[in-house]
Structures are given as structure tokens and as C-alpha cells.
Coordinates of C-alpha atoms in Angstrom, one line a residue:
Chain A
X1 CA -48.7 36.8 48.9
X2 CA -46.9 35.7 45.8
X3 CA -48.1 32.4 44.2
X4 CA -46.2 29.3 45.2
X5 CA -43.8 27.8 42.7
X6 CA -45.2 24.3 43.5
X7 CA -48.4 23.2 45.2
X8 CA -48.8 19.5 45.6
X9 CA -52.1 18.3 47.2
X10 CA -53.0 14.8 48.2
X11 CA -50.5 13.3 45.8
X12 CA -50.7 9.5 45.8
X13 CA -48.8 7.2 43.5
X14 CA -48.8 3.4 43.5
X15 CA -46.7 0.9 41.7
X16 CA -48.5 -2.5 41.3
X17 CA -50.7 -1.9 44.4
X18 CA -47.7 -0.8 46.5
X19 CA -47.9 2.9 47.4
X20 CA -44.8 4.8 46.5
X21 CA -46.2 8.2 47.7
X22 CA -49.1 8.4 50.0
X23 CA -51.3 11.4 50.3
X24 CA -48.5 13.9 50.1
X25 CA -48.8 17.7 50.3
X26 CA -46.0 20.0 49.4
X27 CA -45.8 23.7 49.1
X28 CA -42.6 25.4 47.7
X29 CA -42.6 29.2 47.8
X30 CA -41.1 30.9 44.8
X31 CA -37.4 31.8 45.1
X32 CA -36.3 29.0 47.5
X33 CA -33.6 26.4 47.2
X34 CA -35.2 23.2 48.4
X35 CA -33.9 19.7 49.2
X36 CA -36.1 16.6 49.1
X37 CA -34.6 14.1 51.5
X38 CA -35.6 10.7 52.7
X39 CA -34.3 7.1 52.7
X40 CA -34.0 4.9 49.6
X41 CA -37.5 4.1 48.3
X42 CA -39.0 7.1 50.0
X43 CA -40.4 8.3 46.7
X44 CA -38.1 11.3 46.1
X45 CA -37.5 10.8 42.4
X46 CA -41.1 9.7 42.0
X47 CA -42.2 13.0 43.5
X48 CA -40.3 15.2 41.0
X49 CA -41.2 12.9 38.1
X50 CA -44.9 13.1 38.9
X51 CA -44.7 16.9 39.1
X52 CA -43.0 16.8 35.6
X53 CA -45.9 14.7 34.3
X54 CA -43.6 11.7 33.7
X55 CA -45.5 9.5 36.1
X56 CA -49.3 9.5 36.3
X57 CA -50.6 9.9 39.9
X58 CA -53.4 7.7 41.2
X59 CA -54.8 10.7 42.9
X60 CA -53.9 14.3 43.8
X61 CA -53.2 17.5 42.2
X62 CA -50.0 19.3 41.1
X63 CA -49.9 23.0 40.3
X64 CA -46.8 24.9 39.0
X65 CA -47.1 28.6 39.6
X66 CA -50.8 28.1 40.1
X67 CA -51.5 26.1 36.9
X68 CA -51.2 22.5 35.7
X69 CA -47.7 21.5 34.5
X70 CA -48.7 21.1 30.9
X71 CA -49.4 24.8 30.7
X72 CA -46.2 25.8 32.5
X73 CA -43.7 23.6 30.9
X74 CA -41.8 26.5 29.4
X75 CA -41.0 27.7 33.0
X76 CA -39.5 24.4 34.1
X77 CA -36.0 22.9 33.6
X78 CA -35.1 19.3 34.5
X79 CA -31.8 17.6 35.3
X80 CA -32.4 13.8 35.4
X81 CA -30.0 11.4 37.2
X82 CA -27.0 11.2 35.0
X83 CA -27.1 7.4 35.1
X84 CA -30.4 7.5 33.3
X85 CA -28.8 7.8 29.8
X86 CA -26.2 5.9 27.8
X87 CA -23.1 8.2 27.7
X88 CA -21.7 6.2 24.8
X89 CA -24.4 7.7 22.5
X90 CA -22.6 9.2 19.4
X91 CA -22.9 12.9 20.0
X92 CA -21.0 15.9 21.3
X93 CA -21.3 17.9 24.5
X94 CA -22.6 20.9 22.6
X95 CA -25.3 18.8 20.9
X96 CA -26.6 17.5 24.3
X97 CA -26.7 21.0 25.8
X98 CA -28.6 22.3 22.7
X99 CA -31.3 19.6 23.5
X100 CA -32.4 22.0 26.3
X101 CA -33.7 24.3 23.6
X102 CA -35.7 21.6 21.8
X103 CA -38.8 22.4 23.9
X104 CA -38.8 26.1 22.9
X105 CA -38.0 25.2 19.3
X106 CA -41.0 23.0 18.9
X107 CA -41.7 20.4 16.2
X108 CA -39.4 20.0 13.1
X109 CA -37.4 23.2 13.6
X110 CA -33.7 22.5 13.8
X111 CA -31.3 24.2 16.3
X112 CA -29.4 27.1 14.7
X113 CA -26.9 29.8 15.6
X114 CA -28.8 31.3 18.5
X115 CA -29.2 27.9 20.1
X116 CA -25.5 27.4 19.7
X117 CA -24.7 30.6 21.4
X118 CA -27.1 29.8 24.2
X119 CA -25.5 26.4 24.7
X120 CA -22.0 27.7 24.7
X121 CA -23.0 30.3 27.2
X122 CA -24.5 27.7 29.5
X123 CA -21.4 25.5 29.1
X124 CA -19.3 28.6 30.1
X125 CA -21.4 28.9 33.3
X126 CA -20.6 25.4 34.4
X127 CA -17.0 25.7 33.4
X128 CA -17.2 23.3 30.4
X129 CA -16.9 25.6 27.4
X130 CA -13.7 24.1 26.2
X131 CA -15.4 20.7 26.1
X132 CA -18.1 21.8 23.7
X133 CA -16.9 19.6 20.8
X134 CA -15.9 16.7 23.0
X135 CA -17.6 13.3 22.4
X136 CA -19.8 12.7 25.5
X137 CA -18.3 9.2 26.2
X138 CA -15.0 10.9 27.1
X139 CA -16.5 12.8 30.1
X140 CA -15.9 12.0 33.7
X141 CA -18.9 11.7 36.1
X142 CA -18.6 15.2 37.3
X143 CA -18.3 16.5 33.8
X144 CA -21.4 14.6 32.7
X145 CA -23.3 16.2 35.6
X146 CA -22.2 19.7 34.5
X147 CA -23.3 19.0 30.9
X148 CA -26.8 18.0 32.2
X149 CA -26.9 21.2 34.3
X150 CA -25.9 23.3 31.3
X151 CA -28.7 21.6 29.3
X152 CA -31.2 22.6 31.9
X153 CA -29.7 26.1 32.1
X154 CA -30.4 26.8 28.4
X155 CA -34.0 26.0 29.1
X156 CA -33.9 29.4 30.8
X157 CA -36.5 28.3 33.3
X158 CA -38.0 29.8 36.5
X159 CA -38.2 26.4 38.3
X160 CA -35.5 23.7 38.2
X161 CA -35.8 20.1 39.2
X162 CA -32.5 18.2 39.8
X163 CA -32.3 14.5 40.6
X164 CA -29.3 13.8 42.7
X165 CA -26.9 16.3 41.0
X166 CA -24.2 15.6 43.7
X167 CA -24.2 11.8 43.1
X168 CA -20.7 10.6 42.5
X169 CA -19.1 14.0 41.8
X170 CA -15.8 15.2 43.3
X171 CA -15.6 18.1 45.8
X172 CA -14.7 20.6 43.2
X173 CA -17.8 19.8 41.1
X174 CA -20.0 19.8 44.2
X175 CA -18.7 23.3 45.1
X176 CA -19.3 24.5 41.5
X177 CA -22.8 23.1 41.5
X178 CA -23.7 24.6 44.9
X179 CA -22.4 28.0 43.7
X180 CA -24.6 27.7 40.6
X181 CA -27.6 26.8 42.7
X182 CA -27.1 29.8 44.8
X183 CA -26.7 32.0 41.7
X184 CA -30.0 30.7 40.4
X185 CA -31.7 31.5 43.7
X186 CA -30.3 35.0 43.7
X187 CA -31.8 35.4 40.2
X188 CA -35.2 34.7 41.7
X189 CA -35.4 31.1 40.5
X190 CA -36.7 28.2 42.5
X191 CA -34.7 25.0 42.6
X192 CA -35.8 21.6 43.9
X193 CA -33.0 19.1 44.5
X194 CA -33.3 15.4 45.4
X195 CA -30.5 15.1 47.9
X196 CA -28.8 12.4 49.9
X197 CA -26.2 14.0 52.1
X198 CA -28.1 15.0 55.2
X199 CA -24.9 16.8 56.6
X200 CA -25.0 19.4 53.9
X201 CA -28.7 20.2 54.0
X202 CA -28.5 23.1 56.4
X203 CA -25.5 24.6 54.6
X204 CA -26.8 24.3 51.0
X205 CA -30.6 24.7 51.3
X206 CA -33.1 27.0 52.9
X207 CA -36.2 24.8 52.5
X208 CA -36.6 21.1 52.9
X209 CA -39.1 18.4 52.3
X210 CA -38.7 15.2 54.2
X211 CA -40.3 12.2 52.7
X212 CA -40.8 8.6 53.5
X213 CA -43.7 7.5 51.3
X214 CA -45.7 10.0 53.4
X215 CA -44.7 13.5 53.9
X216 CA -42.8 13.9 57.2
X217 CA -42.2 17.6 57.1
X218 CA -42.0 20.5 54.6
X219 CA -40.8 24.0 55.5
X220 CA -37.8 26.2 56.2
X221 CA -34.7 24.1 57.1
X222 CA -34.3 26.0 60.4
X223 CA -37.8 25.0 61.5
X224 CA -38.4 21.5 60.2
X225 CA -34.9 19.9 59.8
X226 CA -35.0 18.5 63.4
X227 CA -33.9 15.4 65.1
X228 CA -37.4 14.4 65.7
X229 CA -38.4 14.7 62.0
X230 CA -35.2 12.9 60.8
X231 CA -36.0 10.1 63.2
X232 CA -39.5 9.9 61.7
X233 CA -38.2 9.8 58.2
X234 CA -35.3 7.5 58.7
X235 CA -36.6 5.3 61.5
X236 CA -34.0 6.2 64.1
X237 CA -31.0 5.4 62.0
X238 CA -29.5 8.9 62.1
X239 CA -28.0 9.0 65.5
X240 CA -24.7 10.3 64.0
X241 CA -26.5 13.6 63.2
X242 CA -27.9 14.5 66.5
X243 CA -24.8 16.2 67.9
X244 CA -24.7 18.6 65.0
X245 CA -28.4 19.2 64.7
X246 CA -29.1 19.5 68.4
X247 CA -29.4 23.2 68.1
X248 CA -32.4 23.1 65.8
Chain B
X1 CA -17.3 -15.1 -15.3
X2 CA -14.7 -12.4 -15.0
X3 CA -15.0 -9.2 -13.1
X4 CA -15.5 -6.8 -16.0
X5 CA -18.3 -9.0 -17.4
X6 CA -19.9 -8.9 -13.9
X7 CA -19.8 -5.1 -13.8
X8 CA -21.1 -5.0 -17.4
X9 CA -24.0 -7.2 -16.3
X10 CA -24.6 -5.1 -13.2
X11 CA -25.7 -2.2 -15.5
X12 CA -27.1 -4.1 -18.5
X13 CA -28.3 -7.5 -17.3
X14 CA -32.0 -7.1 -16.2
X15 CA -32.0 -9.7 -13.4
X16 CA -28.6 -8.7 -11.9
X17 CA -29.3 -5.0 -12.1
X18 CA -32.8 -5.5 -10.5
X19 CA -31.4 -7.6 -7.7
X20 CA -28.5 -5.3 -7.1
X21 CA -30.7 -2.3 -7.0
X22 CA -33.1 -4.0 -4.7
X23 CA -30.3 -5.1 -2.3
X24 CA -28.9 -1.6 -2.3
X25 CA -32.2 -0.1 -1.3
X26 CA -32.6 -2.8 1.4
X27 CA -29.1 -2.1 2.7
X28 CA -29.6 1.7 2.8
X29 CA -32.9 1.6 4.6
X30 CA -32.1 -1.2 7.1
X31 CA -28.7 0.3 7.8
X32 CA -30.1 3.7 8.6
X33 CA -33.1 2.6 10.6
X34 CA -31.1 -0.2 12.2
X35 CA -28.7 2.3 13.6
X36 CA -31.5 3.9 15.6
X37 CA -32.7 0.5 16.7
X38 CA -29.2 -0.4 18.0
X39 CA -28.8 2.9 19.8
X40 CA -32.2 2.4 21.4
X41 CA -31.0 -1.0 22.6
X42 CA -33.6 -2.7 20.4
X43 CA -31.2 -4.9 18.4
X44 CA -33.3 -7.9 19.1
X45 CA -36.5 -6.2 18.3
X46 CA -35.6 -6.5 14.7
X47 CA -35.2 -10.2 15.0
X48 CA -38.6 -10.5 16.6
X49 CA -40.3 -8.3 14.0
X50 CA -38.8 -10.2 11.1
X51 CA -39.7 -13.6 12.4
X52 CA -43.2 -12.3 13.3
X53 CA -43.7 -11.1 9.8
X54 CA -44.0 -14.7 8.5
X55 CA -47.6 -15.4 9.6
X56 CA -48.5 -12.0 8.1
X57 CA -47.2 -13.0 4.7
X58 CA -49.0 -16.4 4.7
X59 CA -52.2 -14.9 6.0
X60 CA -52.1 -12.2 3.4
X61 CA -51.7 -14.9 0.7
X62 CA -54.5 -17.0 2.2
X63 CA -56.9 -14.1 2.2
X64 CA -56.1 -12.7 -1.3
X65 CA -54.7 -15.8 -3.1
X66 CA -52.3 -13.3 -4.6
X67 CA -48.5 -13.5 -4.6
X68 CA -48.1 -9.8 -5.4
X69 CA -45.1 -8.7 -3.3
X70 CA -47.0 -5.5 -2.4
X71 CA -49.8 -7.5 -0.9
X72 CA -47.5 -9.9 1.0
X73 CA -45.4 -7.0 2.2
X74 CA -48.5 -5.3 3.6
X75 CA -49.3 -8.6 5.5
X76 CA -45.8 -8.7 6.8
X77 CA -46.0 -5.0 7.9
X78 CA -49.2 -5.6 9.8
X79 CA -48.0 -8.7 11.5
X80 CA -44.6 -7.1 12.4
X81 CA -46.4 -4.1 13.8
X82 CA -48.9 -6.2 15.8
X83 CA -46.1 -8.3 17.2
X84 CA -44.3 -5.1 18.3
X85 CA -47.4 -3.6 20.0
X86 CA -48.1 -7.0 21.6
X87 CA -44.6 -7.2 23.0
X88 CA -44.6 -3.6 24.3
X89 CA -47.9 -4.2 26.1
X90 CA -46.6 -7.5 27.6
X91 CA -43.6 -5.5 29.0
X92 CA -45.8 -2.7 30.2
X93 CA -48.6 -4.7 31.9
X94 CA -46.9 -7.8 33.2
X95 CA -43.7 -8.5 35.1
X96 CA -42.1 -10.1 32.1
X97 CA -38.9 -8.4 31.1
X98 CA -37.9 -7.2 27.6
X99 CA -35.8 -10.1 26.7
X100 CA -38.3 -12.7 27.7
X101 CA -41.1 -10.8 26.0
X102 CA -39.0 -10.7 22.8
X103 CA -38.4 -14.4 22.9
X104 CA -42.0 -15.1 23.6
X105 CA -43.4 -13.0 20.7
X106 CA -40.7 -14.2 18.3
X107 CA -41.4 -17.9 18.9
X108 CA -45.2 -17.6 19.1
X109 CA -45.5 -15.7 15.8
X110 CA -42.8 -17.6 14.0
X111 CA -44.3 -20.9 15.1
X112 CA -47.7 -19.8 13.9
X113 CA -46.1 -18.7 10.6
X114 CA -44.4 -22.1 10.1
X115 CA -47.6 -23.9 10.9
X116 CA -49.6 -21.8 8.4
X117 CA -46.9 -22.3 5.8
X118 CA -47.1 -26.1 6.1
X119 CA -50.8 -25.9 6.0
X120 CA -50.8 -23.8 2.8
X121 CA -48.3 -26.1 1.1
X122 CA -50.8 -28.9 1.4
X123 CA -53.4 -26.9 -0.5
X124 CA -54.4 -28.6 -3.7
X125 CA -53.5 -25.8 -6.2
X126 CA -50.0 -24.8 -6.8
X127 CA -50.4 -21.0 -6.4
X128 CA -48.7 -21.1 -3.0
X129 CA -45.4 -22.3 -4.5
X130 CA -42.5 -20.1 -3.4
X131 CA -44.0 -18.7 -0.2
X132 CA -41.4 -20.7 1.7
X133 CA -38.8 -18.6 -0.1
X134 CA -39.5 -15.9 2.5
X135 CA -37.7 -18.0 5.1
X136 CA -34.3 -17.4 3.6
X137 CA -35.2 -15.0 0.9
X138 CA -34.8 -15.4 -2.8
X139 CA -33.4 -12.3 -4.5
X140 CA -33.6 -13.8 -8.0
X141 CA -37.4 -13.5 -7.9
X142 CA -37.2 -9.7 -7.6
X143 CA -39.0 -7.9 -10.4
X144 CA -38.4 -4.4 -11.5
X145 CA -41.9 -3.5 -10.1
X146 CA -40.9 -5.0 -6.7
X147 CA -37.8 -2.8 -6.6
X148 CA -40.0 0.2 -7.5
X149 CA -42.2 -0.6 -4.5
X150 CA -39.2 -1.1 -2.3
X151 CA -37.8 2.2 -3.4
X152 CA -41.0 4.2 -2.8
X153 CA -41.6 2.7 0.7
X154 CA -37.9 3.0 1.5
X155 CA -37.7 6.7 0.4
X156 CA -40.8 7.4 2.5
X157 CA -39.1 5.9 5.6
X158 CA -35.9 7.8 5.0
X159 CA -37.8 11.1 4.4
X160 CA -39.7 10.6 7.7
X161 CA -36.5 9.8 9.5
X162 CA -35.0 13.1 8.3
X163 CA -38.2 15.1 9.0
X164 CA -38.3 14.0 12.6
X165 CA -34.5 13.9 13.0
X166 CA -34.3 16.2 16.0
X167 CA -37.2 14.4 17.8
X168 CA -35.9 10.9 17.1
X169 CA -32.4 11.9 18.3
X170 CA -33.9 13.3 21.5
X171 CA -36.1 10.3 22.4
X172 CA -33.2 7.9 21.6
X173 CA -30.7 9.7 23.9
X174 CA -33.0 10.7 26.7
X175 CA -36.7 9.8 26.4
X176 CA -37.7 11.1 29.9
X177 CA -36.2 14.4 29.3
X178 CA -38.0 14.5 25.9
X179 CA -41.3 13.9 27.8
X180 CA -40.5 16.6 30.3
X181 CA -40.1 19.0 27.4
X182 CA -43.6 18.1 26.2
X183 CA -42.8 15.8 23.3
X184 CA -45.2 12.9 22.9
X185 CA -42.6 10.2 23.5
X186 CA -45.0 7.3 23.1
X187 CA -46.2 8.5 19.6
X188 CA -42.6 9.1 18.5
X189 CA -41.6 5.8 19.8
X190 CA -44.3 4.0 17.8
X191 CA -43.5 6.1 14.7
X192 CA -39.8 5.2 14.9
X193 CA -40.6 1.5 15.5
X194 CA -43.0 1.6 12.6
X195 CA -40.1 2.8 10.4
X196 CA -38.0 -0.1 11.6
X197 CA -40.8 -2.5 10.7
X198 CA -40.9 -1.0 7.2
X199 CA -37.1 -1.3 6.9
X200 CA -37.4 -5.0 7.8
X201 CA -40.3 -5.7 5.5
X202 CA -38.5 -4.2 2.6
X203 CA -35.7 -6.8 3.0
X204 CA -37.8 -9.9 3.6
X205 CA -38.1 -11.0 0.0
X206 CA -34.3 -10.7 -0.6
X207 CA -32.8 -11.8 2.7
X208 CA -35.7 -13.7 4.4
X209 CA -37.2 -13.6 7.8
X210 CA -34.5 -15.7 9.5
X211 CA -31.5 -13.6 8.6
X212 CA -33.1 -10.1 8.2
X213 CA -32.1 -9.0 11.8
X214 CA -28.5 -9.2 10.7
X215 CA -29.1 -6.4 8.2
X216 CA -30.6 -4.3 11.1
X217 CA -27.8 -4.9 13.6
X218 CA -24.6 -5.4 11.6
X219 CA -24.5 -2.1 9.6
X220 CA -25.1 -0.1 12.8
X221 CA -22.4 -2.1 14.7
X222 CA -19.9 -1.5 11.9
X223 CA -20.8 2.2 11.5
X224 CA -20.5 2.9 15.2
X225 CA -16.8 1.8 15.1
X226 CA -15.9 4.6 12.7
X227 CA -17.7 7.7 14.0
X228 CA -18.8 9.5 17.1
X229 CA -21.6 11.5 15.3
X230 CA -25.1 10.3 15.0
X231 CA -25.6 11.7 11.5
X232 CA -22.4 10.1 10.2
X233 CA -23.4 6.8 11.9
X234 CA -26.7 6.7 10.1
X235 CA -25.2 7.6 6.7
X236 CA -22.4 5.1 7.2
X237 CA -24.8 2.4 8.3
X238 CA -26.8 3.0 5.1
X239 CA -23.7 2.9 3.0
X240 CA -22.4 -0.3 4.6
X241 CA -25.8 -1.9 4.1
X242 CA -25.8 -0.9 0.4
X243 CA -22.2 -2.1 0.0
X244 CA -23.1 -5.5 1.5
X245 CA -26.2 -5.7 -0.6
X246 CA -24.5 -5.0 -4.0
X247 CA -21.4 -7.0 -3.3
X248 CA -23.5 -9.9 -2.0
X249 CA -25.5 -9.8 -5.2
X250 CA -22.4 -9.7 -7.4
X251 CA -20.7 -12.6 -5.6
X252 CA -23.8 -14.8 -5.7
X253 CA -24.4 -13.8 -9.3
X254 CA -20.9 -14.9 -10.3
X255 CA -21.3 -18.4 -9.0
X256 CA -24.0 -21.0 -9.5
X257 CA -26.3 -21.9 -6.7
X258 CA -25.1 -19.3 -4.2
X259 CA -28.1 -17.9 -2.4
X260 CA -28.1 -14.1 -2.5
X261 CA -29.6 -13.4 0.9
X262 CA -27.1 -15.4 3.0
X263 CA -24.2 -14.1 0.8
X264 CA -25.3 -10.5 1.5
X265 CA -25.4 -11.2 5.2
X266 CA -21.9 -12.8 5.0
X267 CA -20.6 -9.7 3.2
X268 CA -22.1 -7.6 5.9
X269 CA -20.3 -9.8 8.5
X270 CA -17.0 -9.2 6.7
X271 CA -17.6 -5.4 6.9
X272 CA -18.3 -5.7 10.6
X273 CA -15.2 -7.8 11.3
X274 CA -13.1 -5.4 9.3
X275 CA -14.6 -2.4 11.2
X276 CA -14.0 -4.1 14.6
X277 CA -10.4 -4.7 13.8
X278 CA -9.3 -1.7 11.9
X279 CA -11.6 1.2 12.7
X280 CA -9.7 4.3 13.9
X281 CA -10.2 5.1 17.6
X282 CA -12.4 2.0 18.4
X283 CA -10.8 -0.8 16.3
X284 CA -8.9 -3.5 18.1
X285 CA -5.8 -3.3 15.9
X286 CA -5.8 0.5 16.2
X287 CA -5.9 0.2 20.0
X288 CA -3.2 -2.4 20.1
X289 CA -1.0 -0.2 17.9
X290 CA -1.6 2.8 20.1
X291 CA -0.8 0.8 23.3
X292 CA 2.4 -0.3 21.7
X293 CA 3.3 3.2 20.8
X294 CA 2.6 4.4 24.3
X295 CA 4.7 1.6 25.8
X296 CA 7.6 2.4 23.6
X297 CA 7.4 6.0 24.4
X298 CA 7.4 5.4 28.1
X299 CA 10.3 3.0 27.8
X300 CA 12.4 5.6 25.9
X301 CA 11.5 8.3 28.4
X302 CA 12.8 6.0 31.2
X303 CA 16.1 5.4 29.5
X304 CA 16.4 9.1 28.8
X305 CA 16.0 9.7 32.5
X306 CA 18.6 7.1 33.3
X307 CA 21.1 8.6 30.9
X308 CA 20.5 12.0 32.4
X309 CA 21.2 10.6 35.9
X310 CA 24.5 9.1 34.6
X311 CA 25.4 12.4 33.0
X312 CA 24.8 14.2 36.3
X313 CA 27.1 11.8 38.2
X314 CA 29.9 12.7 35.9
X315 CA 29.6 16.5 35.4
X316 CA 31.6 18.3 32.7
X317 CA 32.7 15.0 31.2
X318 CA 32.0 14.1 27.6
X319 CA 31.7 10.3 28.2
X320 CA 29.5 7.5 27.1
X321 CA 27.8 4.8 29.1
X322 CA 27.5 1.2 28.1
X323 CA 24.1 -0.3 27.5
X324 CA 24.9 -2.9 30.2
X325 CA 24.8 -0.1 32.8
X326 CA 21.5 1.1 31.5
X327 CA 20.1 -2.4 31.5
X328 CA 21.1 -2.7 35.2
X329 CA 19.2 0.5 35.9
X330 CA 16.1 -0.3 33.9
X331 CA 13.1 -2.2 35.2
X332 CA 12.7 -3.6 31.7
X333 CA 16.3 -4.6 30.6
X334 CA 15.2 -6.2 27.3
X335 CA 13.8 -3.0 26.0
X336 CA 16.9 -0.9 26.5
X337 CA 18.6 -1.4 23.1
X338 CA 15.3 -0.6 21.3
X339 CA 14.8 2.4 23.4
X340 CA 18.3 3.6 22.7
X341 CA 17.9 3.4 18.9
X342 CA 14.6 5.2 19.3
X343 CA 16.2 8.0 21.3
X344 CA 19.0 8.2 18.6
X345 CA 16.3 8.5 15.9
X346 CA 14.7 11.3 17.8
X347 CA 18.0 13.1 18.2
X348 CA 18.1 12.8 22.0
X349 CA 20.9 10.3 22.3
X350 CA 24.2 9.6 20.5
X351 CA 26.6 6.7 20.4
X352 CA 30.0 8.3 21.0
X353 CA 31.9 5.1 20.3
X354 CA 30.9 1.5 20.1
X355 CA 28.3 0.9 23.0
X356 CA 29.1 4.2 24.7
X357 CA 25.9 6.2 24.9
X358 CA 25.3 9.8 26.0
X359 CA 22.6 12.4 25.7
X360 CA 22.8 15.1 23.1
X361 CA 22.0 18.7 24.1
X362 CA 18.4 18.2 22.9
X363 CA 18.2 15.1 25.0
X364 CA 19.5 16.9 28.1
X365 CA 16.9 19.7 27.5
X366 CA 14.2 17.1 27.2
X367 CA 15.2 15.3 30.4
X368 CA 15.2 18.6 32.2
X369 CA 11.7 19.3 31.0
X370 CA 10.5 15.9 32.1
X371 CA 12.0 16.4 35.6
X372 CA 10.3 19.7 35.8
X373 CA 7.0 18.1 34.9
X374 CA 7.4 15.5 37.6
X375 CA 8.4 18.0 40.3

């Protein structure tokens, strides 16, 4: 059997004595489109940040394609929440997208013509090529999200982490992003998305991890995205879903 | 002293030339590094660092009994750096937030500096005379050797800034993303902050610990008004800083008893004020003017539409309509006559006889186009 894209074992993270993630296991097979869902404060963002080595776990192990993240960095692309940066920063769309090549460039080397081409190509894929020279403060929320996606695309990764890419974007952008995600999966990539809209989980994703500090469930959407698990994750506050998901 | 004499002295008078050169270097370095500090939301860090440098200066003097600027600058550097580390650790390990930590470090270090300063001034010998000049700076005491020291350290800081340009840009815009790419963000953070400390220390002798933070924040604030590119912002910040430094030196040199440091800061404030008002794109006056243009344009379009409506009600007739009719149709009657003269200027409307207005062929075409757009 092929090696999993992600293997998380016994991951525990605490913030000032309060556990954010508690003894979590997660296996993501290569080539899946996976949503991480759970209520606010369930540790979804913490989960992907700890896989990316941005937060140090108190205990547990994370493997990316069978090895520690530090060795597999070049295989991983990251789309942070777009609210995490100051969009009034004096720079252009193209410049931001080229930052995706900085990891491959390494120290001191400056981005050049090939980085430019790659960035324009990625902007084209997210439908933002004509915005390349635009100052980033002039972008709408959906456009900001597309720029961040393009930046991850130029990383040319095997495994992508996206933190709430659908947050505050309009229907057109949401469609565009979903199409892009599905293209990535068809190309054999693995995509992990922190997601909030439970209604769209069965439509967009084929794999799901349900979190609420502890792992509630992790597996194919058709098997684990059940009323019972949702109730466990959200504490019985998802009655509105049961009609739709009764079939699971 | 007249202006030409002043410029002559700028090049040939030892003191003035030295001070001007020193202030220019101070301006360039603080303007460039300050821009990064402002973009990293660390404007106030500069204030804390410069105040915290005071005890370093006094302790360096107490230990060495030397008033060599290089020695005192080293003391300032170490103290400023320690203060920064202390502050970052307070933020990281306690629940105290950035602003409180800044205030805490600033007052503790500055208080300690003032106490040590008072203590040193009571020492029996007179070697400590002039240490208190670091409070508000005294540019006139700059020697050529000081300026050389400033230039060497300043050049080093700028060269490092250019060397790690890509990395600094990345950690300033998106530090978490930088970390995910494998860059040691903590190290780069400390390096960039160290460069900021250097920029501040360079200016202490001229501008003093109390006002130095202005030279960190102000050039950046002014430069941001004029450009949307990081590189241009850094260069402009340096240029504005240098401009303020040299003009401040010249102004204080032309009058008796005008302290150089505060005058430099005032010059910098003038540049900021000018930039906030008149900068293209971001300036207040520019915005006001653009709004006015937009409003006038919209008003003219509305009257154009009204004239077109009138023309359609009287087909095949070459007849004019009085401005009173247009005023009655308009939501903004006072603006009608201005709008009419604007339309006339643009060639869209003509006055057939006194107060009888009609659209020209170009005006009719334009109105047609507008209607299409609305439909």
C-alpha cells in the first residue's frame, strides 16, 4: 500500500496548560481531498500549523510521506488564513505570488525570470493574471484568497494545507476554488482544508477529519460524516443537518 | 547669515560639514530601517530601544571612564538590544501584551538611566560633563571621527539590509508563511531588530534618546504616502531622513542657540505633514480634489441626461431649454449652471440663445452611450 500523505500519532498540544489538541491520531491517504471540521476552538488551525512545524507539540509525532516535515518541506504548500497578513503592505500581487518560490530559491538568491513566469502561470490558473501588477491593498477578499492560492500553487507541492480558503468569499470565487481543488486531486495531489460549512462537506470532499480537541472521526466522508459523529463533535447543535445526512 | 554663505559653509566649514554629514547618515539609516519597523508594526519599539539605550551609555562611561563616542555607542547598543530581548521574552512568557511590555521596558530602563545619570553627575571629577547631552542630543559635538564611525556602522547596516532583502521582506509580510518555507524566522527577526537598534544608536548623539523614535517612524510614515513599492518606500524613507537631517542642521546653524536635534525632528515633521496632505494617491488634498472631480463629473452627467430627456420630448425640433427647467429636474439645482458650462467646455452642450440650452450631436451620442450602459 502506498505511503500516507500524513500520519499524525498521539498529537497533543497545550496552550498555557489548556489542551488545544488531545492525543489526536490522523491518517490521510495520498490523493485525497480532505476537510478538517469542528466547532470554534476545536484545534483545526492548530492541527495544520503543528503539522507545518509552526507550533511545537507537547507530545506526539507527525510524518509527511513517511518522514518528518523538516525533510519534506519541498513537497508541501501552505495557504494561511488571509486575515493573517496586513494587505496594506506596499507590494504587488506578482511579488506576493513569487514568495511561493522563496523556499525553493533558498538564501540570498533573488527571484528572476523563471519565478516570474511561474507566478504569472499560477495567477492565470486562479483567474487573476490581469491583476499581476496590482497593489495588494486594492484587492477584494475573494481576490486576496486567490492570490494566496496562487502563491501556494507556485510552490509546486504534492500536499497542500489551506486554512479556511472559503472564508468570506463570494459564490463565484468559492466555485473557482473548488474546481481548483478538484484539479489538484486529479493531478494526484493531496489537499487538506480547514472548513466551516458542514453542508458542503459531502459535495466538495472525499475524506474528512472531525475534531473537537480530541479526534472524533477520520475517514471517507461516506463512512464517517454521520449524524452521530457530528453530534459528538458539535455537542448536539447540528439538528438542522440531520434531514440531509440521514442517508449516511 | 545669508543662504549662499550657509551653503558655502556646508562644504567648507568643518563643524557644519561634519554635523550635516552626520545628520545625513543618521537620516538615511534610520529612515531605511525605520520603514521596516513601521511595516512590522514596531513603531513604538524604536521609542523603547532609544530610551533604553540611556543606561547603557552611562554604564559604558562608568566602566571605562571614557567619553569616546564609539565606547558609548557600544554601551547604547548592548542596552538597547538587551531591552528588546527582555521585552520579547516578557511578551512570549507572560500574559502581558506588546504595548504594556513596551511601556514597562521603556520606563524601567529610562528610569534607571536617569538615576545613573544623576549619580554620575555627582562624581567629584568633571569627566562626566556632557553625558546628559544624550537626552536631547548635541550635534555640535560631533567630530569627524564620530561621523566616520557612524558611516561605517551605518553602511554595514544598509549592506546587511540589502543582502537579506528577500528574507526580510518575507518575514515582514507573512512570518508564518516564511516559517512554513523553512526560514528561521526567529533568527531573521532578531537580525532585523538588531539593525534597528544600530540605526537608533547611530542617531543618539545627534538627536538624543527622547526624540530619536521620531526619526524611526516619521520618514517611514512620509515615504509610505508616496509609494506602493517596498523598495521605493525604503529608499524614500532614507532620502527623507537625510533631507530632514541636512536641512535641520542648516537651519540650526543659521541661528544662534537653536538645538540641532529638535530642529531635525521638526523638519522631519514638516515633511510628514506635507506628505500627508499632498502625496499623490494617498494625500488628503489629492483625495479631496479627486472627490470633487468625481462629483462634478456625476453632476454634469445628470444634466446631460436631463437635456437628452427634454430633446426626446420635442423630437425633430432645434430648440433650447432654460436652465430653470433643468434646475427643476435636478436633485441638485445649485449645481446646474456649473454643470452646463462644463458640458459646454466638453462640447456636449450649446447655448442656442440666451439661456436656451440644447445638446450638440456629440452630447446626444454621449447620452445615448450612457443610457446603453445603464440598461
